[in-house]
XYZ file of C-alpha atoms in Angstrom:
558
model
C 150.626 57.300 82.315
C 148.228 54.485 81.481
C 148.781 52.779 84.832
C 148.254 56.067 86.667
C 145.029 56.966 84.857
C 143.635 53.451 85.276
C 144.447 53.501 89.000
C 142.262 56.581 89.559
C 139.122 54.710 88.497
C 138.920 52.649 91.690
C 139.759 55.045 94.534
C 137.393 54.972 97.537
C 137.811 58.439 99.034
C 135.528 57.612 101.965
C 138.027 54.968 103.033
C 140.702 57.530 103.907
C 141.984 57.320 107.475
C 144.952 58.745 109.342
C 147.219 58.377 106.294
C 144.878 60.021 103.807
C 145.246 59.102 100.150
C 148.148 56.773 100.932
C 145.610 54.259 102.259
C 143.213 54.264 99.310
C 145.388 54.628 96.196
C 145.604 51.208 94.490
C 148.791 49.246 93.856
C 148.790 50.270 90.197
C 149.309 53.905 91.240
C 152.521 53.036 93.088
C 153.703 50.783 90.267
C 153.215 53.717 87.885
C 155.425 55.932 90.079
C 158.142 53.278 90.330
C 158.129 52.728 86.552
C 158.341 56.498 86.050
C 161.418 56.807 88.295
C 163.176 53.870 86.689
C 162.350 55.220 83.235
C 163.853 58.590 84.110
C 166.992 56.895 85.427
C 167.295 54.953 82.166
C 166.910 58.181 80.191
C 169.508 59.985 82.345
C 171.945 57.107 81.863
C 172.048 57.793 78.115
C 173.896 60.953 77.110
C 171.982 61.018 73.818
C 168.578 61.542 75.520
C 167.008 64.718 74.164
C 165.439 67.594 76.057
C 162.009 66.453 74.823
C 162.227 63.127 76.608
C 163.380 64.745 79.833
C 160.543 67.268 79.590
C 158.045 64.453 79.020
C 159.226 62.597 82.131
C 159.125 65.758 84.256
C 155.667 66.832 83.094
C 154.406 63.304 83.750
C 155.815 63.451 87.283
C 154.059 66.791 87.853
C 150.811 65.325 86.525
C 150.926 62.191 88.673
C 151.798 64.012 91.897
C 149.773 67.209 91.530
C 146.869 66.353 89.226
C 145.735 63.306 91.208
C 143.796 65.271 93.910
C 141.869 67.567 91.519
C 141.010 64.578 89.313
C 139.664 62.675 92.326
C 138.002 65.492 94.311
C 134.828 67.328 93.415
C 135.856 70.569 95.136
C 138.916 72.652 95.923
C 141.423 70.988 98.218
C 142.958 72.615 101.299
C 141.306 75.156 103.634
C 143.979 77.823 103.059
C 143.221 77.814 99.347
C 139.538 78.451 100.131
C 140.615 81.301 102.401
C 142.539 82.977 99.591
C 139.544 82.556 97.268
C 137.493 84.386 99.916
C 140.013 87.248 100.035
C 139.880 87.638 96.247
C 136.073 87.651 96.421
C 136.077 90.337 99.133
C 138.500 92.556 97.219
C 136.389 92.238 94.079
C 133.220 93.151 96.009
C 134.889 96.115 97.687
C 136.829 97.160 94.589
C 140.115 97.085 96.495
C 140.815 97.330 100.216
C 138.396 95.338 102.378
C 136.912 97.267 105.338
C 136.154 95.497 108.644
C 138.644 92.773 107.718
C 139.601 92.089 111.356
C 142.183 89.261 111.468
C 142.459 89.164 107.688
C 143.436 92.830 107.456
C 147.011 91.772 106.750
C 145.948 90.946 103.193
C 145.056 94.607 102.667
C 148.727 95.381 103.298
C 150.062 92.746 100.880
C 147.339 92.681 98.206
C 149.405 92.016 95.058
C 148.438 88.370 94.536
C 144.767 89.005 95.283
C 144.513 92.102 93.113
C 146.164 90.192 90.270
C 143.455 87.534 90.538
C 140.742 90.187 90.801
C 142.061 91.701 87.578
C 142.075 88.251 85.984
C 138.435 87.703 86.983
C 137.372 91.029 85.506
C 139.283 90.347 82.291
C 137.822 86.862 81.813
C 134.308 87.468 83.123
C 134.643 84.693 85.718
C 132.782 85.136 89.006
C 135.252 83.280 91.230
C 138.765 81.806 91.073
C 137.454 78.488 92.441
C 137.519 76.817 89.034
C 141.162 77.428 88.233
C 142.298 77.379 91.882
C 141.663 73.604 91.857
C 144.464 73.273 89.299
C 146.806 75.836 90.843
C 149.339 73.235 92.005
C 149.641 71.750 88.531
C 149.896 75.187 86.917
C 152.432 76.577 89.401
C 154.723 73.569 89.065
C 154.556 73.612 85.261
C 155.313 77.357 85.194
C 158.161 76.904 87.667
C 159.875 74.581 85.200
C 160.901 77.560 83.044
C 162.831 79.503 85.732
C 164.401 76.296 87.047
C 165.738 75.429 83.602
C 167.115 78.962 83.178
C 168.838 78.783 86.571
C 170.451 75.424 85.889
C 171.438 76.308 82.326
C 173.292 79.297 83.737
C 175.582 76.881 85.543
C 176.011 74.022 83.071
C 175.136 72.942 79.543
C 175.041 69.237 80.487
C 171.489 68.044 79.766
C 171.762 65.220 82.268
C 172.692 67.555 85.132
C 170.074 70.155 84.198
C 167.191 67.714 84.056
C 168.526 65.648 86.940
C 168.377 68.768 89.109
C 164.839 69.497 87.885
C 163.756 65.944 88.673
C 165.275 65.997 92.150
C 163.626 69.341 92.887
C 160.167 68.021 92.044
C 160.690 64.794 94.007
C 161.857 66.599 97.159
C 159.500 69.593 97.237
C 157.268 68.181 99.968
C 156.506 71.420 101.873
C 153.291 71.917 99.888
C 153.353 75.705 99.423
C 152.398 75.491 95.754
C 148.626 75.745 96.152
C 146.473 78.835 95.384
C 148.388 81.234 97.607
C 150.599 84.347 97.617
C 153.543 82.158 98.671
C 153.336 80.047 95.503
C 152.964 83.166 93.345
C 155.962 84.929 94.888
C 158.133 81.804 94.898
C 157.579 81.537 91.157
C 158.592 85.201 90.790
C 161.577 84.667 93.115
C 162.833 81.859 90.867
C 162.372 84.123 87.824
C 164.405 86.931 89.449
C 167.215 84.534 90.381
C 167.194 83.181 86.819
C 167.505 86.696 85.375
C 170.376 87.530 87.720
C 172.296 84.302 87.063
C 171.929 84.610 83.298
C 173.396 88.117 83.552
C 176.473 87.065 85.550
C 179.826 86.925 83.736
C 180.186 83.285 84.829
C 176.931 82.189 83.164
C 177.431 79.194 80.864
C 174.586 80.413 78.652
C 174.540 84.229 78.886
C 171.604 86.277 77.653
C 171.875 86.664 73.888
C 173.119 89.959 72.508
C 173.744 91.372 75.980
C 177.165 92.519 77.143
C 178.463 90.910 80.318
C 178.763 94.288 82.063
C 175.826 95.514 84.088
C 172.185 95.458 83.088
C 170.538 96.490 79.816
C 167.683 98.915 80.642
C 164.837 96.718 79.414
C 165.918 93.661 81.367
C 166.527 95.694 84.519
C 163.022 97.211 84.310
C 161.601 93.678 84.031
C 163.625 92.711 87.096
C 162.217 95.662 89.091
C 158.661 94.785 88.044
C 159.113 91.222 89.295
C 160.627 92.468 92.548
C 157.758 94.910 93.030
C 155.242 92.099 92.537
C 157.045 90.034 95.198
C 157.226 92.945 97.657
C 153.509 93.754 97.328
C 152.294 90.153 97.587
C 153.987 88.473 100.547
C 155.786 89.303 103.787
C 158.493 86.627 103.727
C 159.477 86.184 100.083
C 161.111 89.646 99.700
C 163.357 88.857 102.674
C 164.346 85.541 101.111
C 165.129 87.361 97.855
C 167.203 90.001 99.640
C 169.138 87.287 101.492
C 169.890 85.430 98.248
C 171.004 88.578 96.416
C 173.108 89.665 99.374
C 175.142 86.440 99.309
C 175.381 86.467 95.524
C 176.855 89.975 95.685
C 179.828 88.840 97.788
C 182.042 87.398 94.989
C 183.878 90.250 93.282
C 183.040 88.971 89.802
C 179.316 89.474 90.510
C 179.462 93.091 91.649
C 178.451 94.663 88.351
C 175.247 92.626 88.214
C 173.938 91.693 91.650
C 174.185 94.954 93.699
C 171.740 96.866 91.433
C 169.221 94.032 91.780
C 169.808 93.946 95.547
C 169.404 97.717 95.832
C 166.121 97.555 93.918
C 164.730 94.867 96.227
C 165.855 96.740 99.354
C 164.416 100.089 98.285
C 161.107 98.605 97.191
C 160.750 96.594 100.398
C 161.621 99.490 102.701
C 159.270 101.804 100.813
C 156.459 99.256 101.227
C 157.181 98.867 104.949
C 157.122 102.636 105.392
C 153.783 103.100 103.628
C 151.217 100.372 102.958
C 152.573 97.783 105.425
C 153.348 100.315 108.153
C 150.490 99.178 110.481
C 151.710 95.575 110.443
C 155.334 96.578 111.017
C 154.376 98.876 113.888
C 152.251 96.243 115.611
C 154.816 93.444 115.283
C 158.111 95.275 115.699
C 158.446 94.109 119.298
C 157.919 90.481 118.293
C 160.523 90.809 115.530
C 163.062 92.216 117.983
C 162.306 89.529 120.579
C 162.716 86.729 118.037
C 166.296 87.840 117.347
C 167.291 86.829 120.888
C 166.097 83.200 120.668
C 167.407 81.605 117.456
C 167.153 78.049 118.829
C 163.450 78.546 119.622
C 162.825 79.878 116.106
C 164.282 76.743 114.550
C 162.580 74.247 116.846
C 159.169 75.968 116.876
C 158.208 74.171 113.673
C 159.683 70.817 114.694
C 158.276 70.111 118.158
C 154.565 69.656 117.540
C 154.318 65.875 117.778
C 153.328 65.317 121.401
C 149.578 65.008 120.808
C 149.601 63.618 117.246
C 148.668 59.971 116.512
C 151.494 57.508 115.767
C 150.810 57.617 112.012
C 151.365 61.375 111.868
C 154.450 61.151 114.061
C 155.879 58.667 111.551
C 154.981 60.953 108.614
C 156.609 63.909 110.320
C 159.832 61.982 110.814
C 159.763 60.839 107.185
C 159.492 64.481 106.070
C 162.308 65.482 108.393
C 164.403 62.593 107.131
C 163.860 63.689 103.528
C 164.821 67.278 104.405
C 167.906 66.193 106.320
C 168.882 63.846 103.492
C 168.623 66.675 100.961
C 170.960 68.911 102.954
C 173.414 66.077 103.689
C 173.603 65.110 100.019
C 174.086 68.767 99.072
C 176.965 69.053 101.549
C 178.471 65.827 100.178
C 178.256 67.260 96.664
C 179.986 70.445 97.830
C 182.837 68.337 99.246
C 183.145 65.768 96.436
C 182.272 67.824 93.341
C 184.717 70.693 93.735
C 183.636 72.426 90.551
C 180.264 73.232 92.172
C 182.059 75.604 94.554
C 182.684 77.969 91.654
C 178.950 78.167 90.934
C 176.336 80.310 92.727
C 174.527 77.197 93.978
C 176.188 76.846 97.420
C 175.418 80.507 98.173
C 171.785 80.121 97.075
C 171.398 76.976 99.182
C 172.718 78.782 102.269
C 170.898 82.089 101.812
C 167.537 81.152 103.443
C 169.093 79.610 106.557
C 169.844 82.846 108.499
C 166.165 83.801 108.388
C 165.310 80.500 110.094
C 167.436 81.685 113.029
C 166.006 85.193 113.414
C 162.245 84.543 113.171
C 159.881 81.597 113.669
C 157.202 82.848 111.218
C 154.468 81.076 113.132
C 156.523 77.889 113.395
C 156.915 77.599 109.613
C 160.203 79.392 108.963
C 162.333 76.262 108.961
C 160.075 74.721 106.282
C 160.088 77.906 104.203
C 163.894 78.004 104.436
C 163.990 74.452 103.069
C 161.638 75.489 100.264
C 163.827 78.384 99.120
C 167.066 76.412 99.491
C 165.778 73.397 97.543
C 166.360 74.583 93.927
C 170.069 75.097 94.572
C 170.376 72.008 96.766
C 168.733 69.913 94.023
C 171.416 70.971 91.557
C 174.204 70.051 93.957
C 172.612 66.635 94.535
C 172.290 66.105 90.778
C 175.987 66.869 90.385
C 176.685 64.091 92.888
C 174.217 61.430 91.714
C 173.567 61.806 87.984
C 177.124 61.095 86.726
C 176.933 57.694 88.447
C 174.100 56.626 86.139
C 175.173 55.005 82.911
C 176.634 51.676 83.959
C 175.004 48.878 85.934
C 177.087 49.147 89.098
C 176.313 49.023 92.796
C 176.584 52.832 92.964
C 174.079 53.210 90.109
C 171.659 50.841 91.848
C 172.053 52.928 95.010
C 171.149 56.083 93.072
C 167.999 54.364 91.809
C 167.071 53.512 95.402
C 167.764 57.059 96.585
C 165.571 58.578 93.877
C 162.766 56.138 94.684
C 163.074 56.983 98.391
C 162.930 60.716 97.646
C 159.675 60.335 95.736
C 158.244 58.099 98.461
C 159.047 60.769 101.052
C 157.341 63.389 98.904
C 154.169 61.293 98.694
C 154.012 60.964 102.481
C 154.361 64.724 102.860
C 151.752 65.492 100.188
C 149.047 62.882 100.705
C 149.083 61.852 104.379
C 146.705 64.615 105.607
C 144.086 64.353 102.874
C 141.425 63.287 105.377
C 141.387 66.928 106.541
C 142.429 68.590 103.268
C 139.692 67.079 101.091
C 136.142 68.429 101.377
C 132.931 66.740 100.290
C 130.055 68.486 98.526
C 128.090 68.339 101.787
C 130.812 70.192 103.700
C 130.936 72.853 100.993
C 127.160 73.237 101.201
C 127.283 73.564 105.006
C 129.876 76.335 104.940
C 128.038 78.071 102.113
C 124.934 78.025 104.326
C 126.641 79.700 107.302
C 128.398 82.314 105.160
C 125.506 83.293 102.876
C 122.248 82.546 104.717
C 123.038 83.948 108.144
C 122.463 87.540 109.333
C 125.377 89.988 108.925
C 127.389 90.229 112.112
C 126.704 86.640 113.159
C 129.450 84.737 114.939
C 130.690 81.615 113.135
C 132.288 78.991 115.385
C 134.224 75.994 114.072
C 136.346 73.313 115.682
C 139.389 73.986 113.495
C 140.432 75.827 110.370
C 139.659 72.773 108.181
C 136.443 74.000 106.578
C 135.932 74.950 102.919
C 135.276 78.662 102.666
C 134.301 79.772 106.179
C 136.098 83.037 105.411
C 133.687 83.912 102.601
C 132.098 87.266 103.466
C 134.642 87.645 106.282
C 133.988 91.385 106.245
C 130.366 90.673 107.232
C 130.801 88.003 109.912
C 132.960 87.274 112.927
C 134.834 83.983 113.190
C 136.467 81.946 115.903
C 138.079 78.497 116.044
C 137.974 76.376 119.167
C 141.508 75.037 118.629
C 142.832 78.633 118.601
C 141.354 79.415 122.020
C 143.403 79.447 125.226
C 144.360 76.223 126.970
C 142.004 77.133 129.820
C 139.048 77.506 127.440
C 139.831 74.213 125.697
C 140.045 72.394 129.025
C 136.661 73.778 130.013
C 135.254 72.666 126.659
C 136.684 69.187 127.171
C 134.920 68.911 130.546
C 131.601 70.439 129.457
C 131.191 71.411 125.775
C 128.118 73.578 126.317
C 129.512 75.453 129.332
C 132.841 75.853 127.538
C 131.112 77.464 124.558
C 129.491 80.154 126.704
C 132.482 82.585 126.704
C 132.813 82.205 122.937
C 129.104 82.717 122.253
C 129.107 85.805 124.441
C 131.228 87.555 121.803
C 128.231 87.575 119.465
C 126.333 90.022 121.673
C 122.697 90.126 120.586
C 123.478 88.423 117.256
C 123.000 84.684 116.672
C 125.971 82.319 116.643
C 126.438 79.305 114.362
C 128.513 76.280 115.294
C 129.807 74.167 112.397
C 131.071 70.620 112.964
C 132.220 68.694 109.893
C 134.040 65.531 108.879
C 137.262 67.315 107.856
C 137.381 69.205 111.157
C 136.991 65.955 113.063
C 139.862 64.520 111.006
C 141.943 67.628 111.776
C 141.355 67.165 115.505
C 142.294 63.502 115.238
C 145.441 64.076 113.155
C 146.826 67.013 115.134
C 145.613 66.153 118.624
C 144.553 69.714 119.459
C 141.431 68.450 121.298
C 140.729 65.223 123.213
C 139.707 62.147 121.184
C 135.976 61.990 120.588
C 135.433 65.664 121.394
C 133.525 66.394 118.178
C 131.036 63.582 118.824
C 130.530 64.751 122.414
C 130.024 68.337 121.234
C 127.369 67.361 118.684
C 125.582 65.188 121.235
C 125.611 67.967 123.852
C 124.373 70.648 121.433
C 121.541 68.386 120.242
C 120.200 68.250 123.830
C 121.063 71.752 125.073
C 118.357 74.462 125.180
C 118.884 77.424 122.871
C 120.647 75.379 120.175
C 118.850 74.412 116.968
C 120.190 72.248 114.128
C 119.624 74.407 111.047
C 121.659 72.298 108.633
C 122.325 68.585 108.806
C 123.999 66.384 106.222
C 126.089 63.215 106.094
C 129.371 65.106 106.610
C 128.408 68.321 108.421
C 125.961 69.788 110.898
C 125.281 73.439 111.797
C 123.721 74.549 115.089
C 122.309 78.019 115.653
C 122.441 79.615 119.087
C 119.976 82.440 119.703
C 120.903 84.685 122.635
C 118.150 84.953 125.274
C 116.092 88.153 125.454
C 117.465 90.971 127.631
C 116.954 90.295 131.321
C 117.071 86.507 131.015
C 120.241 84.603 131.961
C 122.176 82.903 129.215
C-alpha cells in the first residue's frame, strides 16, 4: 500500500502514448503489485490464514487496480460513463421518460438503473451523479465481493479455495464493464441472484440458516423476484444471461425444487417487459435477432476481428487480452478434468451458461466479451480448485502457480490501462464539451470525430449529434480526401440551425488507437476548418477546439 500510494505522486499524465497509463506509471507501482501477489500467495499457502487477512489482500487489490485512475484524474474517466450521467440528468429534468431522445431512446425502455440514480439524487440533494460516478468501479467491485463470497461458500468451506477464487476473479476481470453503467449494476444483481439460488440448493455446503432445504421461503423468494425485476428493467442482455444460467442449473434433478421457480420468475418478468415497455425495441430489431441465429460463427468473430487498422501496440494488447481469456477457459477445463469433485458442483454449468448466447447474437461485436464476463465467477472457482492446493510447499509447481497469478494480473493491467489516452479527459476537454452542450442554441448539430468526448450527450434531448467515425465508408473516404467537402453532407442535417464541430485530444487518441480514420486526419481537419469560410473558432484551449458553422442565408449556395 505504501509503495502504491508513493508511486502516484510522480505520474506524468501528459506523457501517455499508445499504451496509456502503462507508459507513465513508475516502477514502484509495478513492484507494489508484485509484492501484493506474492503476499497473497504466502497467505494462501498457510491454512491458518484468517478471513480478515484474505479480505485485506483482496480490498488492497481492488484499491490498486480500480482507485488509481480516480486518484490521478481530475474528472470522470470513460466516455460511456459520461453518457450514462447525461441520461440520468435528462430523466431527472423530464421527471421520467425523455422525449425527443432519438438514438438514446432505448434507455427509456430499460430505465431501471437511471431511475434508481435519479431517486438517489433526489434523496441526497445532489445535482449530478458525476461525483460518485468517478468511484463507481471501486464501489461496484467492493460490493461484488459479497455475492462472490456467498456463491463460493455454497460450494466449499475451505477458506483457501474461497478466497483463491475471489482473487483469481479480480485478477482476470479485464473486460472493464464495471464502470458507471447499467451493465455493472445488473451484473452485481445477477451475482446476488445466483448466490441466493445456490445457498438454497440442497447441495449447498453452507445453507441459509433456519430455512428448510425444500423450495423457497416466501420472504426470500420475494427478494429474489425484486432482484430479477431490477435486472429485467435495467438492461437488455443481463436477463438473458440470468435465464441461461438458471436454465442449466435446473437440469440436475436435485435442483428442481429450487431453480425452476426462480427461472419461471425471470422468464415471466422478461416476457412481460418485452410485451409492454420494451415492445418498440423488440419490434424494430426482431429481424436482426432472427438473422443472427443463422450465422453463429460471425457472432463469435465479430468482436475479435477488429485489428486490421489498429497500431502495433494495440494489436499486442488485444492478443494479450485474448490470451488471458483463453488461458482462463483452458485452466477451467483442466480443473474440470483433474479435480473431479468440481463436477458435482454448479460451477461447470455456470461457466458454460453464457456461451450459447455468444453463438446466437453478436450484441454489437461485444457478446463474446460479455459471455466471458458472466462465465468468469464460476471459471475462477474452478481455476482456484486447480491452483490453490499446490501452494504450501516450495516446489516447482508452486513456483509455477506464482508465475501464473502474476501473469494474470499483468494481463488485467494491459486490458484496463492501455487505452487511457482516450479514456482520460482533461479539464479543458470537459470545458469544451460543456460549452457545446450548454451554450449553443437548442436544435444545433454537434459533430465530433469519435465517441471519446466527456459529456457530449448532455442535453441530448435538445441537440442532434453525429460522429464522423460512425458515418459510411464513402463519407469517411470523402472526408479523408477533403475534410471541408466531406463535412458538407453532415452539416446539411442541421438545416437552418448552426453546427458545432468539436476536435479534442482524446478523440485524436481514439482515432490513433483504433485506426478508424487515416493518421493525421484530426490535424488536417483543424487546419482546413481554420481556413474555410463559414467556420469560426468559438472555443480554443490546449486540448480542444470548437468550430461553429453558420448555414448561409436562403438563396445562397452552401
